[in-house]
Coordinates of C-alpha atoms in Angstrom, one line a residue:
X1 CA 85.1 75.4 68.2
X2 CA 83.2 72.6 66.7
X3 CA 85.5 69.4 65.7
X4 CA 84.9 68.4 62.5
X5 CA 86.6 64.8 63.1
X6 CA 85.4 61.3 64.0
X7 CA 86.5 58.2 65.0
X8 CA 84.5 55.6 63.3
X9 CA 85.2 52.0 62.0
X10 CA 86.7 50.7 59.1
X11 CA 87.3 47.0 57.3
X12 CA 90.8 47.5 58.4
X13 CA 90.4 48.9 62.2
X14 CA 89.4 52.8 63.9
X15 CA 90.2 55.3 61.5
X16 CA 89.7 59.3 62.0
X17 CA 87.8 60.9 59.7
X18 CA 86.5 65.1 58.8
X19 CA 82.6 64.3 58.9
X20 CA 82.7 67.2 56.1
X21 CA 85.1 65.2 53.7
X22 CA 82.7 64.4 50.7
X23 CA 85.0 61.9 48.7
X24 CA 87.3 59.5 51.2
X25 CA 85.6 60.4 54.6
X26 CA 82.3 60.0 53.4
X27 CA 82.8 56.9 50.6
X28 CA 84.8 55.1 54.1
X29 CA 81.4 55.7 56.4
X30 CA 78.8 54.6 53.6
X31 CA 81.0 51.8 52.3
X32 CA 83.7 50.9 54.8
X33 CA 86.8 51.7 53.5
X34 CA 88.4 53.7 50.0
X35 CA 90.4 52.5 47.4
X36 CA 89.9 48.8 47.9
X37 CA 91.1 47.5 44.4
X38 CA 94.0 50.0 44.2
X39 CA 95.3 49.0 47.9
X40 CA 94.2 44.9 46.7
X41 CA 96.7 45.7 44.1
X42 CA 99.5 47.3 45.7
X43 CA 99.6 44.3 48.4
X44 CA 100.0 41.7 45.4
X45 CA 102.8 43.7 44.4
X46 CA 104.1 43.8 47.8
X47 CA 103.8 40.4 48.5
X48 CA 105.6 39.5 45.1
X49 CA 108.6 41.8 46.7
X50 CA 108.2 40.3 50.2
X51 CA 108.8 36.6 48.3
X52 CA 111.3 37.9 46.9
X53 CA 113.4 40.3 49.9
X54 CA 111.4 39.0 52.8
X55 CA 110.6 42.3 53.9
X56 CA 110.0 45.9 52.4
X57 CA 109.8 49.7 53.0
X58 CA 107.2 51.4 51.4
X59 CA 106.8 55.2 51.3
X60 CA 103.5 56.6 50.9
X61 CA 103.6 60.2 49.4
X62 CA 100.4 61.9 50.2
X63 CA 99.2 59.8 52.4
X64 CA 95.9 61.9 53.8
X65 CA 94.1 60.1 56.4
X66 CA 95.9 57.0 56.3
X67 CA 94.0 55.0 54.1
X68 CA 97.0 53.3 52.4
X69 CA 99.3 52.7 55.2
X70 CA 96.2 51.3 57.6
X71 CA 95.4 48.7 55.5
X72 CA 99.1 47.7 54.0
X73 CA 100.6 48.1 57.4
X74 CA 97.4 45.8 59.3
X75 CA 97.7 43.3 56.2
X76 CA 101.6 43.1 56.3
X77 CA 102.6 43.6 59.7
X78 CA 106.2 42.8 60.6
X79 CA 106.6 42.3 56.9
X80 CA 106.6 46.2 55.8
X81 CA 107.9 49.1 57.0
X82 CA 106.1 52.5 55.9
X83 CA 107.0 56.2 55.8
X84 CA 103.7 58.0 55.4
X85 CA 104.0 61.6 54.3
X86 CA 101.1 64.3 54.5
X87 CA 101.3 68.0 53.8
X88 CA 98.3 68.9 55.5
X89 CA 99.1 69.1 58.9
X90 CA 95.6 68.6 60.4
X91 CA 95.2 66.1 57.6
X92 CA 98.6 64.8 59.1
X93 CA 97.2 65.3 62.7
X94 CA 94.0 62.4 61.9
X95 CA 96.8 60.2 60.1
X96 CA 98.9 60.2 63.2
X97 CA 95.6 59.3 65.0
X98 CA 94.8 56.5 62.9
X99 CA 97.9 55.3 63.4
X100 CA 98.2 55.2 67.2
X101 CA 94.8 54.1 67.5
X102 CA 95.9 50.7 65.6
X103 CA 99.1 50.3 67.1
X104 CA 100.9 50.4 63.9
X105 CA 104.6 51.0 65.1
X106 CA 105.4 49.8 61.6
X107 CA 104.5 53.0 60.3
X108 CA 106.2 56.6 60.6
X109 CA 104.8 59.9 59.8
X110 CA 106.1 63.0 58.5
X111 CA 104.1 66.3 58.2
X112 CA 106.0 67.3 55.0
X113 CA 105.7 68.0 51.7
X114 CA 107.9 65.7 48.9
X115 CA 109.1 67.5 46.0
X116 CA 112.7 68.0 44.3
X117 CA 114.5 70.0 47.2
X118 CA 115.0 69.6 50.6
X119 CA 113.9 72.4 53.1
X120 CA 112.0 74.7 50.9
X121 CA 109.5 76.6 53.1
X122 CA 106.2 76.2 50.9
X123 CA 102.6 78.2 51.8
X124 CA 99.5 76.4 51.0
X125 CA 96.0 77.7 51.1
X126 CA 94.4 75.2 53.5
X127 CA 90.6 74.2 52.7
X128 CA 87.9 75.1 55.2
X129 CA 87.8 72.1 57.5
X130 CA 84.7 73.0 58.5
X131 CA 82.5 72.9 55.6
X132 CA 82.2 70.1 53.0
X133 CA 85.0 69.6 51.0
X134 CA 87.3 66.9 49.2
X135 CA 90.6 67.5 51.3
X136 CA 92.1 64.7 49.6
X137 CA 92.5 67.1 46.5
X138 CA 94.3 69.7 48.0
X139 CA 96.7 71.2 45.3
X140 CA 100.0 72.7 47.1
X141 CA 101.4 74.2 43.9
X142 CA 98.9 74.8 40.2
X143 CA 98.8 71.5 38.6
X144 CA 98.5 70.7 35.1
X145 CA 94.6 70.1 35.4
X146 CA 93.2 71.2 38.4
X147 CA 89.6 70.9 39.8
X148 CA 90.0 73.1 43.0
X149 CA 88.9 76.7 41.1
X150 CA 85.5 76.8 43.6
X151 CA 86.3 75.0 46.5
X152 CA 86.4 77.0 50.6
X153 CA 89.8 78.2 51.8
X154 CA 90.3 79.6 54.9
X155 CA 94.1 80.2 56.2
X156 CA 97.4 79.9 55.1
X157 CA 99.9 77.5 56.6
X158 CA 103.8 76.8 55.8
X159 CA 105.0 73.4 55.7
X160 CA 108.6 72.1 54.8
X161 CA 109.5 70.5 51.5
X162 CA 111.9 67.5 51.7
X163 CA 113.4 64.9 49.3
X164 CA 113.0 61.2 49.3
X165 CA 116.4 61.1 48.7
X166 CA 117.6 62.7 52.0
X167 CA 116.8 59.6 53.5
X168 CA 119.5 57.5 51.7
X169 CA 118.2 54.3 52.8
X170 CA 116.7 51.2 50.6
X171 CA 112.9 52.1 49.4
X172 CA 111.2 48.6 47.6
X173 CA 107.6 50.6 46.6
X174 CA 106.8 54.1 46.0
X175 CA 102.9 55.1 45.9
X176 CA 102.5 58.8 44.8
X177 CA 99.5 60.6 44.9
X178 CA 100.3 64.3 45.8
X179 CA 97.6 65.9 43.1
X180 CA 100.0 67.5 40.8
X181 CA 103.8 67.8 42.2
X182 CA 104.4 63.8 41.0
X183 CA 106.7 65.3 38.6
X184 CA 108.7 67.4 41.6
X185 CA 108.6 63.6 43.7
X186 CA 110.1 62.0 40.9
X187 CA 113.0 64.4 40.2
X188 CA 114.1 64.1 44.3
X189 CA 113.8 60.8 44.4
X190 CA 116.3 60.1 41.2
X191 CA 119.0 58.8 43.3
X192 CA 116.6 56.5 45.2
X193 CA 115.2 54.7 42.0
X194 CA 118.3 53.9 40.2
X195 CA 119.9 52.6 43.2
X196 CA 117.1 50.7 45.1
X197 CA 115.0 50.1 41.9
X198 CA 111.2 50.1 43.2
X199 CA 108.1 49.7 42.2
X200 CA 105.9 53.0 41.9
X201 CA 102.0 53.4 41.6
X202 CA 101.4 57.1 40.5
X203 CA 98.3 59.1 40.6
X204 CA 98.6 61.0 37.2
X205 CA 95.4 62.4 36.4
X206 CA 96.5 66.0 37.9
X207 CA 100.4 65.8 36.2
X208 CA 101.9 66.3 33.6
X209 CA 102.0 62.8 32.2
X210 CA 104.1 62.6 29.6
X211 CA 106.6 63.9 31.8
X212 CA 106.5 61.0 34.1
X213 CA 106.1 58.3 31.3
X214 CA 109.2 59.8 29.5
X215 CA 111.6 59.9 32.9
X216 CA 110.9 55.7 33.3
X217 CA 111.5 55.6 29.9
X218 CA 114.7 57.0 30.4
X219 CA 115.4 54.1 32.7
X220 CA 115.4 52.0 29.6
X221 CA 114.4 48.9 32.0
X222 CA 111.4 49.8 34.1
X223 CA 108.2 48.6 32.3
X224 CA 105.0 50.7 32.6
X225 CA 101.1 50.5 32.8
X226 CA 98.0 52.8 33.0
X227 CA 95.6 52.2 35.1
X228 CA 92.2 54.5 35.2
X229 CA 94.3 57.3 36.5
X230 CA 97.0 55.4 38.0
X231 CA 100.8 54.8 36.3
X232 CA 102.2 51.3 38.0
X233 CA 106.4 51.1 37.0
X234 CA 108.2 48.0 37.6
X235 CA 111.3 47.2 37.4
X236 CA 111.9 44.5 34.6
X237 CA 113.5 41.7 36.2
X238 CA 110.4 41.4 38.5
X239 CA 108.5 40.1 35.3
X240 CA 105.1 40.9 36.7
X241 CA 102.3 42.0 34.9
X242 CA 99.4 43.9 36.1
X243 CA 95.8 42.4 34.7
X244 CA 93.6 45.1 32.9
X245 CA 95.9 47.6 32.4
X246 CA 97.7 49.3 29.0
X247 CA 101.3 48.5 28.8
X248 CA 102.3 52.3 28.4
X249 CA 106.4 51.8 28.4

């Protein structure tokens, strides 16, 4: 069996990466990383939290190969605690990887699924590893807009759904990008965000937005804006603002 994976370098350390992944495997090894302004903006937020609470705990909901929680956990060291979560369990198995290989013991891993119930045995198609794909885009359950009709499967897999509230611990920043189920985050994480108040940066371009816009709303004191593709919620007594972006809420 021919392995699809590589270790190769990165502007933030050794990161593993499918040799057949056309979008963030290939866009890291042409380029040297993914997501740059996105992860450039999440650590100013950060480091506006880590003035205020000296440290934080992150959780990064679809975390794929690591991208995020490389780079924020290098950056912020002692600083930040992260809880990266990946459905995809050989996804998860390179994130792991990536992890060990840059001694990150800041960072902990969970081969799970986050939606709005703990436990809930959910079967995904897996992608065809072995032939060029985008496995970032992986759709566990039929978004609202989808772009997988024509892409390679090859088996099925179970993984385990949990809630971010089964955790019941203090969470300062939520970044969710799980291609469709950021409704299903939001609605088991309830309890998390009216207690702990974080800051969110949502991938929306695959969910239902209006959905997500309306439940901060709801808040009646979290203030919103899009993006590109990406909803940022924060909490108004931060009084931040976020520089080219539409104030949505």
């Amino acid at each position: 069996m021919k392995n699809p994976n590589a270790v190769i370098s990165s502007d933030y350390g050794p990161i593993i990466i499918n040799v057949n992944d056309s979008v963030i495997g290939k866009h890291i090894s042409q380029n040297g990383y993914w997501a740059t302004q996105d992860i450039n903006l999440i650590k100013t937020l950060l480091e506006a939290q880590i003035a205020r609470h000296g440290t934080v705990r992150m959780y990064d909901v679809g975390a794929n190969i690591g991208t995020h929680s490389l780079a924020l956990g290098k950056s912020l060291g002692d600083k930040i605690s992260i809880r990266a979560f990946e459905a995809q369990r050989q996804v998860f198995n390179m994130l792991c990887g990536t992890i060990a290989l840059n001694g990150l013991s800041n960072v902990f891993c969970h081969n799970n699924a986050v939606g709005a119930v703990d436990d809930e045995a959910l079967e995904i198609a897996l992608l065809d590893y072995n032939t060029p794909n985008n496995f970032g885009a992986l759709e566990l359950v039929p978004p609202k807009h989808s772009d997988q009709q024509h892409v390679s499967r090859s088996t099925k897999e179970i993984v385990r759904t949990l809630r971010l509230d089964s955790f019941n611990e203090k969470v300062d920043f939520i970044k969710i990008d799980v291609e469709g189920m950021e409704d299903k985050v939001l609605m088991g994480a309830e309890k998390a965000i009216r207690t702990h108040r974080p800051i969110l940066f949502i991938e929306i371009h695959k969910t239902d937005a209006q959905f997500v816009v309306d439940y901060f709303r709801g808040f009646g004191d979290y203030i919103g804006f899009l993006r590109g593709i990406d909803l940022i919620l924060i909490p108004f007594e931060y009084q931040l603002q976020v520089l080219n972006a539409e104030r949505v809420i």
